[in-house]
Tab-separated table of C-alpha atoms in Angstrom:
chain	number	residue	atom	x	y	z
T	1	UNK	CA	27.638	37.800	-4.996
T	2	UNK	CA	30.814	35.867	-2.906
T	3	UNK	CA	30.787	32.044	-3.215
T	4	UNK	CA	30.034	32.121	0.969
T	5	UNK	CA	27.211	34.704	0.674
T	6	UNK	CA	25.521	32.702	-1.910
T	7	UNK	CA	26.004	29.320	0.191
T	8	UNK	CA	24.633	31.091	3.099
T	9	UNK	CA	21.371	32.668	0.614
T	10	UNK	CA	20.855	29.003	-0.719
T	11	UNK	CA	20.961	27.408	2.713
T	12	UNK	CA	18.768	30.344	4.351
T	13	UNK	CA	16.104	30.079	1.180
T	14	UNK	CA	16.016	26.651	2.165
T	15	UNK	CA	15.630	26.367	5.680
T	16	UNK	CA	12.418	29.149	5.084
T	17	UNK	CA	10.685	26.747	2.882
T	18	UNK	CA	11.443	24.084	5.463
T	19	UNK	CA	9.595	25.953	7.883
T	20	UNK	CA	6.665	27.429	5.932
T	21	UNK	CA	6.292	23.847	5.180
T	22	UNK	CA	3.265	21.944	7.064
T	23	UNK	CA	3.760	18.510	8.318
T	24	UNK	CA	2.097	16.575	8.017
T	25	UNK	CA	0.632	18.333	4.751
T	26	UNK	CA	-3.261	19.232	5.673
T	27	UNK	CA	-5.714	17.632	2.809
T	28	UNK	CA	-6.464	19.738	0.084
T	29	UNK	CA	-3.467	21.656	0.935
T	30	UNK	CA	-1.921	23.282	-2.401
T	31	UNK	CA	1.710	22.089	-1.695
T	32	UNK	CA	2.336	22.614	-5.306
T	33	UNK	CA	3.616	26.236	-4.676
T	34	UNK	CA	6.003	24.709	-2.134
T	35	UNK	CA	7.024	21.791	-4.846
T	36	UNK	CA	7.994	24.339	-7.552
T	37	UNK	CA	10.022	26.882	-5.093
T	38	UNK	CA	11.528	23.694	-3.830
T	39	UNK	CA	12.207	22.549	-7.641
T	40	UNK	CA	14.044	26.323	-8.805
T	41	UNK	CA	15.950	27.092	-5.586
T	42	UNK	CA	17.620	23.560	-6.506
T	43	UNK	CA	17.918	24.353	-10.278
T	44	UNK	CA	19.813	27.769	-9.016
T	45	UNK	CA	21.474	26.672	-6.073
T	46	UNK	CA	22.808	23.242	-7.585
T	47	UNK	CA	25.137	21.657	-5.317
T	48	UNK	CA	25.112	23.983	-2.185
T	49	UNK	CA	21.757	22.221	-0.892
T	50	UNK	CA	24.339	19.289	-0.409
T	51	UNK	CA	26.753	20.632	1.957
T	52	UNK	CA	27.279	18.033	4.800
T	53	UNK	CA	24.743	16.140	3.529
T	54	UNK	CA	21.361	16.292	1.257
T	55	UNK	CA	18.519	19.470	2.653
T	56	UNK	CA	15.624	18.097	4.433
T	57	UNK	CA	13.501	20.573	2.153
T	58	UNK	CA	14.188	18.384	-0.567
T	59	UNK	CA	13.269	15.588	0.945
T	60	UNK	CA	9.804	16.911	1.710
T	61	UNK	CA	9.266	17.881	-1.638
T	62	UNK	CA	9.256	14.183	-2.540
T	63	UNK	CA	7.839	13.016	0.086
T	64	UNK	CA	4.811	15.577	-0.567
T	65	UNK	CA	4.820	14.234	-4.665
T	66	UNK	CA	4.523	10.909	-2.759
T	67	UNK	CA	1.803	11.721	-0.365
T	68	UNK	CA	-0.102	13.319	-3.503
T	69	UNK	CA	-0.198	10.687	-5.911
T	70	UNK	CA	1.791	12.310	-8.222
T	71	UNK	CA	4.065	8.875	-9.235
T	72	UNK	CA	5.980	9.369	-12.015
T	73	UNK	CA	7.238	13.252	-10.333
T	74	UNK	CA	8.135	11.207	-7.536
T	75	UNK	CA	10.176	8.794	-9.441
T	76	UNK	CA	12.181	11.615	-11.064
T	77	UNK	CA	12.282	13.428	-7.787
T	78	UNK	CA	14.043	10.667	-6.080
T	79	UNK	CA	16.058	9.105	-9.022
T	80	UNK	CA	17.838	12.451	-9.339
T	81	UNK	CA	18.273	12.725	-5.511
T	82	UNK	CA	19.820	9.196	-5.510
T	83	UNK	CA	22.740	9.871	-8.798
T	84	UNK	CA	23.477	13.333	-6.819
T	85	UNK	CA	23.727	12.237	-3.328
T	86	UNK	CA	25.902	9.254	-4.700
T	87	UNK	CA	27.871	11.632	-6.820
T	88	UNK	CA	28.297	13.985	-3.915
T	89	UNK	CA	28.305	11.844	-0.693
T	90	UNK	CA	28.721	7.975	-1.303
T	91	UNK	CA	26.745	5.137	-2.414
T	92	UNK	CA	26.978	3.845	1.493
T	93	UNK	CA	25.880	7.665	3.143
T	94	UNK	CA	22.554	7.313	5.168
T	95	UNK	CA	21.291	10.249	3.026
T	96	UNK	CA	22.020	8.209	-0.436
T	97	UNK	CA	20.508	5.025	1.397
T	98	UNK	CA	17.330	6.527	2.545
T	99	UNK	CA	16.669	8.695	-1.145
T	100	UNK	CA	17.414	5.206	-2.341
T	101	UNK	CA	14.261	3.317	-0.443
T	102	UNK	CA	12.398	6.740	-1.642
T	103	UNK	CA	13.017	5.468	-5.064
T	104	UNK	CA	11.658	2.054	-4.867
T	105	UNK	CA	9.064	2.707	-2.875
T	106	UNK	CA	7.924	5.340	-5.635
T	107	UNK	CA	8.527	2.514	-8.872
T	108	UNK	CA	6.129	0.367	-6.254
T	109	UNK	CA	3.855	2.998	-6.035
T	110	UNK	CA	4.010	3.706	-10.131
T	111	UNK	CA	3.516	-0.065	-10.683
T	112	UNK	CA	7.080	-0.588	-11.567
T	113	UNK	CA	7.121	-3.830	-9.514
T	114	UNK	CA	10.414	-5.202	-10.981
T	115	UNK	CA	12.508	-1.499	-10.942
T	116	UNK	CA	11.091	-1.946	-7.257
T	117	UNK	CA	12.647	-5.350	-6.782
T	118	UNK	CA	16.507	-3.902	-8.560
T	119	UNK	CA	16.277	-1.270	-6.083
T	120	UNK	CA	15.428	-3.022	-2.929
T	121	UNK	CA	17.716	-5.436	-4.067
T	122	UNK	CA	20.885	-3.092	-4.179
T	123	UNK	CA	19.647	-1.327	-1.248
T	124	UNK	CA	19.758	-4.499	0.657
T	125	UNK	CA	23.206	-5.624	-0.812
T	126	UNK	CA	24.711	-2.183	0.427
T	127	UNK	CA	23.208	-2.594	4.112
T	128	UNK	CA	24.627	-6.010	4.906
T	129	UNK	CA	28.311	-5.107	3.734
T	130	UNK	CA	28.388	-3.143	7.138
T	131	UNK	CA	25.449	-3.882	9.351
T	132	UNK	CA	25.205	-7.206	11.474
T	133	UNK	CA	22.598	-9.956	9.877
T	134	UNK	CA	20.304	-9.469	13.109
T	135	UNK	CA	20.734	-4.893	12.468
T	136	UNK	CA	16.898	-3.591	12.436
T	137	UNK	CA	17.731	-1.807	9.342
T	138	UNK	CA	18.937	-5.021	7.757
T	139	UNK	CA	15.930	-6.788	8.543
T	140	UNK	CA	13.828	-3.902	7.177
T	141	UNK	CA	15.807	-3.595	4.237
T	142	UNK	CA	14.756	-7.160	3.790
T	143	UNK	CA	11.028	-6.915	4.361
T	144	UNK	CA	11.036	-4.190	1.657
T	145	UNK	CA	12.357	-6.582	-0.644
T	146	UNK	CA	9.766	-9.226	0.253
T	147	UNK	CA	6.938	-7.241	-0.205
T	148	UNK	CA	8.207	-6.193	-3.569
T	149	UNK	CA	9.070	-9.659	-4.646
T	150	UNK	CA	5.312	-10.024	-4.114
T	151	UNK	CA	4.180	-7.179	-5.382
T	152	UNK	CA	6.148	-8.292	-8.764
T	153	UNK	CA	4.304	-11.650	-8.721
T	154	UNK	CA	7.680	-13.208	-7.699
T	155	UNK	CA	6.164	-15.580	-4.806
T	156	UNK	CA	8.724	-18.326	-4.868
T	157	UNK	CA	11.210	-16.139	-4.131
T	158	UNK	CA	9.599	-13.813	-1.831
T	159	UNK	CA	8.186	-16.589	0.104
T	160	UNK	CA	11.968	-17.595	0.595
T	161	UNK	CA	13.454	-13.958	1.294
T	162	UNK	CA	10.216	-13.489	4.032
T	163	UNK	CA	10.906	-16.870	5.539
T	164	UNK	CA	14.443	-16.315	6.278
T	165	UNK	CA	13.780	-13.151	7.692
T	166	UNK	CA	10.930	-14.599	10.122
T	167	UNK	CA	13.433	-17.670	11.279
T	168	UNK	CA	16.090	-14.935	11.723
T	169	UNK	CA	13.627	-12.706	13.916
T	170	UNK	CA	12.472	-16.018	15.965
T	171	UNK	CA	16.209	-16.541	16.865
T	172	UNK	CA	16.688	-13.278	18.015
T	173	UNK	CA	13.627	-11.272	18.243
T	174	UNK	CA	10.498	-11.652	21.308
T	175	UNK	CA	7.612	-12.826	19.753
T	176	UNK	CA	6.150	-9.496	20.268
T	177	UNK	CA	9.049	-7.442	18.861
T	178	UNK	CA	8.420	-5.269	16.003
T	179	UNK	CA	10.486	-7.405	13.578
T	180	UNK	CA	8.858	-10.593	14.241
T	181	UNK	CA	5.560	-9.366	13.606
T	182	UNK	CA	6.082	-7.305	10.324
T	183	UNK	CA	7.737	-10.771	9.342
T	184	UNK	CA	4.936	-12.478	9.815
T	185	UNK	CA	2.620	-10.500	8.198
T	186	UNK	CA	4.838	-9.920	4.964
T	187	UNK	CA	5.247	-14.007	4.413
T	188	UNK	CA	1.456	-14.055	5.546
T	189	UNK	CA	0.627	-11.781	2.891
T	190	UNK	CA	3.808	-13.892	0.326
T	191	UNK	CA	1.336	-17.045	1.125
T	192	UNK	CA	-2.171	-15.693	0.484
T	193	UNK	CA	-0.965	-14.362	-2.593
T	194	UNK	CA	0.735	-17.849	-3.560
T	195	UNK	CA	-2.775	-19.480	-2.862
T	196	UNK	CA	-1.164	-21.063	0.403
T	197	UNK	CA	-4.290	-20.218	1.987
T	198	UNK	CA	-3.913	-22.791	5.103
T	199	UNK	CA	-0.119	-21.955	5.790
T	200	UNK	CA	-1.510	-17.681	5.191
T	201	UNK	CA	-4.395	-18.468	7.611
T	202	UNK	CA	-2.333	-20.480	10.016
T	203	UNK	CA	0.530	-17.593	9.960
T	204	UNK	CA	-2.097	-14.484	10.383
T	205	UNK	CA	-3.469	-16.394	13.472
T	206	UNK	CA	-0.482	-16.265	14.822
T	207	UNK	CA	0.592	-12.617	14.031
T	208	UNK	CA	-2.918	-11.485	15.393
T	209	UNK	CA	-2.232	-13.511	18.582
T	210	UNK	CA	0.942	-11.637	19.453
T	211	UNK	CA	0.311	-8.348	18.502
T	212	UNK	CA	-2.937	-8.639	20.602
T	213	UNK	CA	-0.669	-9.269	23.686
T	214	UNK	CA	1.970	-6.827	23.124
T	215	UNK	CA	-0.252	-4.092	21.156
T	216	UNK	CA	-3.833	-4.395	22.332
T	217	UNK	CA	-6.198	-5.732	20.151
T	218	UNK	CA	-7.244	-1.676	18.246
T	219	UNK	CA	-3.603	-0.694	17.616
T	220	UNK	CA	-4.306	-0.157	13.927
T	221	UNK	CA	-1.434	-2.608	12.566
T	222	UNK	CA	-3.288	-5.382	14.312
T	223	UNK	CA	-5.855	-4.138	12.856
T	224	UNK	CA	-4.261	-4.903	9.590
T	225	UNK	CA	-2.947	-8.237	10.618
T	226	UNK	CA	-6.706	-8.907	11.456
T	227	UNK	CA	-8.100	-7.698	8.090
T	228	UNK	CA	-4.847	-10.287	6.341
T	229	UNK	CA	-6.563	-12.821	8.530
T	230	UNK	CA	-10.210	-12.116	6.919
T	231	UNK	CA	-9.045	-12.059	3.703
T	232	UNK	CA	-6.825	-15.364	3.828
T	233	UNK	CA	-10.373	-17.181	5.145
T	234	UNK	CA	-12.506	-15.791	2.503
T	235	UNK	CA	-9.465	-16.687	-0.259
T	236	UNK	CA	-9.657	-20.570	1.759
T	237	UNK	CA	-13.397	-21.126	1.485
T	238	UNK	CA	-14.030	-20.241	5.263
T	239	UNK	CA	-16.534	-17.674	4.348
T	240	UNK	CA	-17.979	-17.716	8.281
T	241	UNK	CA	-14.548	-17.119	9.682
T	242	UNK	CA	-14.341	-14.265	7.221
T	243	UNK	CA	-17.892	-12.342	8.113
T	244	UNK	CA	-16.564	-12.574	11.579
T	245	UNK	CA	-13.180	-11.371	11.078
T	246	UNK	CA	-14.459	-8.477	9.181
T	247	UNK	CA	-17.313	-7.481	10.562
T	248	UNK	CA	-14.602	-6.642	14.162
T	249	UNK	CA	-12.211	-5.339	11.369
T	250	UNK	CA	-14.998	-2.786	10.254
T	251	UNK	CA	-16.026	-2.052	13.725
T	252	UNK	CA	-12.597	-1.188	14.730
T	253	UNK	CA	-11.925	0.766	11.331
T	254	UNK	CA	-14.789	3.148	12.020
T	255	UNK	CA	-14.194	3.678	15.790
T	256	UNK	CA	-11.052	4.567	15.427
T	257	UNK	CA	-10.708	6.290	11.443
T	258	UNK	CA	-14.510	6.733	10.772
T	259	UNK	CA	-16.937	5.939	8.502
T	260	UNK	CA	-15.501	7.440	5.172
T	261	UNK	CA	-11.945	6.419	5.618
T	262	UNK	CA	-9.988	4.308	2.870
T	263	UNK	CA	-9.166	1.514	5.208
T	264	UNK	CA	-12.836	1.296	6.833
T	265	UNK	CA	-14.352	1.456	3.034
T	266	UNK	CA	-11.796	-1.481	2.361
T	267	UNK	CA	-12.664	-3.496	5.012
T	268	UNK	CA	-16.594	-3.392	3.952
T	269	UNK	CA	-15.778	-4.207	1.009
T	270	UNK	CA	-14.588	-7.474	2.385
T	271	UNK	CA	-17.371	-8.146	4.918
T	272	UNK	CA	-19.994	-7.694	1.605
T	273	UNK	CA	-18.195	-10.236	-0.295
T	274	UNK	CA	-18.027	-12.479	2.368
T	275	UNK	CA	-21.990	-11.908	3.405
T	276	UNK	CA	-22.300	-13.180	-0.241
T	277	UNK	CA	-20.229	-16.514	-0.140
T	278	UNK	CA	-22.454	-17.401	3.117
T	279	UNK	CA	-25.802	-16.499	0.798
T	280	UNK	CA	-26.499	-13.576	3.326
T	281	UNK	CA	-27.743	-12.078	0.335
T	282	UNK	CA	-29.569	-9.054	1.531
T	283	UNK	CA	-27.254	-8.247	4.247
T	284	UNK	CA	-23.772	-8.195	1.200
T	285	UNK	CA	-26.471	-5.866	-0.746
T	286	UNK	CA	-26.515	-3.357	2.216
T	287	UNK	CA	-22.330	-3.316	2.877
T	288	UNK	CA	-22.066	-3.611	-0.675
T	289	UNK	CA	-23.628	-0.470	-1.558
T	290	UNK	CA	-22.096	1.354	1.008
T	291	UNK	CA	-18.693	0.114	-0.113
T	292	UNK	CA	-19.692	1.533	-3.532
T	293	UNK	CA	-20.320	4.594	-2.527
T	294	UNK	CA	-17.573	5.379	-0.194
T	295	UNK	CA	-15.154	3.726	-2.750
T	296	UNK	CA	-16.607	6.411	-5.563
T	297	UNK	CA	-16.431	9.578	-2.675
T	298	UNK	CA	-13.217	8.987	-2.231
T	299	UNK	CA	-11.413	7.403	-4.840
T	300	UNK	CA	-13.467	8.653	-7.961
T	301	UNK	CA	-15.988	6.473	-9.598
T	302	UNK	CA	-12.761	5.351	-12.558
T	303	UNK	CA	-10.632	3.687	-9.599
T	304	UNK	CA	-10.175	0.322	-10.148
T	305	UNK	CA	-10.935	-0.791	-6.515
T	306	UNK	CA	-14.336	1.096	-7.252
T	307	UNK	CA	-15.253	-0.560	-10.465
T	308	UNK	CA	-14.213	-4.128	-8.470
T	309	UNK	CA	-16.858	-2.616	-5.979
T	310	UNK	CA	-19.327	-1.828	-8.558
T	311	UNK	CA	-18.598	-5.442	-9.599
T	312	UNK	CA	-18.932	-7.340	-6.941
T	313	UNK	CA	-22.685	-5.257	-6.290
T	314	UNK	CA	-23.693	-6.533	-9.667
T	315	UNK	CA	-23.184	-10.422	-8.263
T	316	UNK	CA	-25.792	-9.578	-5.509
T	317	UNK	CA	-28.230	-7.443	-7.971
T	318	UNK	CA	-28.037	-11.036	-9.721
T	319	UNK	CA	-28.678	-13.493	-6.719
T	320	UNK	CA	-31.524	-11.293	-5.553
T	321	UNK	CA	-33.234	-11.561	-9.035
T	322	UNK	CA	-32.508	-7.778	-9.700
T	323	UNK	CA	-31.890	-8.635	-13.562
T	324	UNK	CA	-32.502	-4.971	-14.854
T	325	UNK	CA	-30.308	-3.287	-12.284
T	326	UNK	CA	-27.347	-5.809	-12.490
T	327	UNK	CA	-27.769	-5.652	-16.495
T	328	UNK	CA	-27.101	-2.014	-16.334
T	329	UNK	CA	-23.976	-1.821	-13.378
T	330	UNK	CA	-22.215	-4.872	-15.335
T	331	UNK	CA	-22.229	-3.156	-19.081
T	332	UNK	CA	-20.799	0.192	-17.170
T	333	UNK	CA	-18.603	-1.032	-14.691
T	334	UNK	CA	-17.276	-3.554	-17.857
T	335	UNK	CA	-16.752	-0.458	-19.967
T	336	UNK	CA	-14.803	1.542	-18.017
T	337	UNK	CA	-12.783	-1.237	-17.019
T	338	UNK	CA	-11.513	-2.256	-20.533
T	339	UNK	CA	-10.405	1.273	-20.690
T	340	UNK	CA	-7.875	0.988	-17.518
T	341	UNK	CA	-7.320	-2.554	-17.179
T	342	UNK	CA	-5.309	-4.856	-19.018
T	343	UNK	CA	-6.679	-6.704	-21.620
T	344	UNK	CA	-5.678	-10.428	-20.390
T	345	UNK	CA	-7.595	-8.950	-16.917
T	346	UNK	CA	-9.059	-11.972	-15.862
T	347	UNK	CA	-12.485	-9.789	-14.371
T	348	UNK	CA	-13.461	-8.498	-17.535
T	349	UNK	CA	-13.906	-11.787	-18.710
T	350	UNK	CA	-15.776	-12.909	-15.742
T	351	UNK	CA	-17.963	-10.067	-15.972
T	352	UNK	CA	-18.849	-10.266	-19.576
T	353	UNK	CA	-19.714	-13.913	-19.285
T	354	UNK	CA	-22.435	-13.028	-15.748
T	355	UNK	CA	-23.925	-10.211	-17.928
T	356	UNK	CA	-24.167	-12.350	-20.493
T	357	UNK	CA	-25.677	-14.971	-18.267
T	358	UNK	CA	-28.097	-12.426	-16.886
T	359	UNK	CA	-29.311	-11.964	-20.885
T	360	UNK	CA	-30.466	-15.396	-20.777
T	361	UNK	CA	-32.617	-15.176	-17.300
């Protein structure tokens, strides 16, 4: 076959799995059939998916091993993307740039918190050699970085990265303005998880505050500033402030994502601990269970977010003198979380010294 006929077959093959392709992907959809056409038109084609620039098909493909879980495809996916756009097109090209952020946000995804950091790193280093300090993509670039830093348990300097950002959105930015208040948020979120619980508290106030005015008070990333807020007062000891935070966080959740949705499940998770740091005792055993159960519907009963549910169930079993039933959820929930968590975990210690506590009552 000519050189231009097969260009012309590649690109045409291409463009058809493009459009047979659903976005966004329906759950339960098998887009595994589309993943593997993707993966041996670009084994066969090689470089003729790059003419002009990289094929949105293959983009989808890793965004779909993204959107599926599937973490360490999704590194390789992107990792390759990034050496053959750079190879092909140049280390500065908006196609290289974006597989790039693919990349890190996939080793964040795998748990590869400092691979995260390297990437968001050069990312970031590439932006500002030709974008102004105050360029929206500059500050996102930045962001990214932040919540990375964080991610990698690198608070000093995240803390510093996010608070730069924030006095360079202040100076240039509306309150209101889209930069300010993911800037806010992220060093929100840098201080919580620094144990800055008055400066996270004092910060989420404010972030709730504006995006109320300029996004209405169910937009779901206030929402999310809201449900930052909770979880900085139950962190600081204001359990109160935290049943009412998340109790409106939950109402919100279900109104507008429903009962059985991640977020919602997340959020009454939150209100249950909470109920149980005010010694609403009966009230945390009703959210609790339900957090249990949504967390083991849809994440699987070996999720570590739904063994921390489990745990946190077994605390109330305990304060309401249910001995037999707390007994039985701590020695299950504390096997099956020796077999996922790390051993220097600091809640399988905690656990094993309540159930060992409960022996004793």
């Amino acid at each position: 076959m000519p050189e231009d006929v097969l260009d012309q077959a590649a690109r045409v093959a291409a463009d058809a799995l493009l459009q047979a392709w659903p976005e966004p992907e329906p759950p339960g959809w098998p887009a595994s059939g589309l993943r593997s056409c993707t993966a041996a038109l670009r084994q066969i084609a090689g470089n003729r998916l790059w003419d002009g620039g990289c094929h949105p098909v293959l983009l989808r493909a890793g965004d779909s091993l993204d959107r599926a879980g599937l973490t360490g495809p999704a590194v390789d996916h992107w990792s390759d993307l990034v050496a053959t756009s750079g190879q092909l097109l140049a280390a500065g090209h908006p196609d290289t740039i974006l597989a790039g952020q693919r990349l890190a946000e996939a080793y964040l995804a795998a748990g590869r918190t400092d691979d995260a950091v390297t990437w968001f790193q050069r990312l970031l280093d590439t932006q500002a050699v030709k974008l102004a300090p105050d360029h929206h993509d500059l500050i996102e670039a930045r962001l990214r970085l932040g919540h990375a830093l964080v991610a990698a348990g690198q608070l000093h300097s995240a803390i510093s990265v996010l608070g730069r950002v924030l006095s360079d959105c202040e100076q240039v930015r509306d309150p209101g303005h889209a930069d300010t208040l993911g800037a806010q948020d992220e060093l929100a979120a840098a201080y919580l998880a620094a144990g800055r619980h008055s400066d996270a508290i004092t910060l989420y106030r404010r972030a709730l505050a504006d995006r109320e005015r300029s996004q209405g008070s169910r937009h779901p990333q206030t929402m999310t500033t809201r449900q930052g807020l909770a979880d900085s007062y139950l962190a600081g000891g204001l359990a109160k402030q935290a049943v009412s935070a998340y109790k409106r966080v939950v109402d919100d959740r279900e109104r507008a994502l429903g009962p059985d949705h991640l977020d919602t499940i997340r959020a009454r998770y939150g209100l249950g601990a909470a109920y149980q740091r005010t010694g609403k005792t009966v009230a945390a055993e009703r959210v609790c269970e339900q957090a249990r159960i949504g967390f083991d519907r849809v994440l699987g009963p070996r999720h570590p977010d739904a063994l921390r549910s489990r745990a946190e169930l077994a605390r109330v079993y305990r304060q309401l003198g249910r001995y037999g039933d707390a007994r039985a959820l701590l020695r299950d929930t504390v096997d099956r979380l020796e077999r996922i968590l790390p051993h220097d975990d600091p809640l399988i210690p905690e656990l094993r010294e309540i159930l060992a506590d409960i022996g004793d009552e």
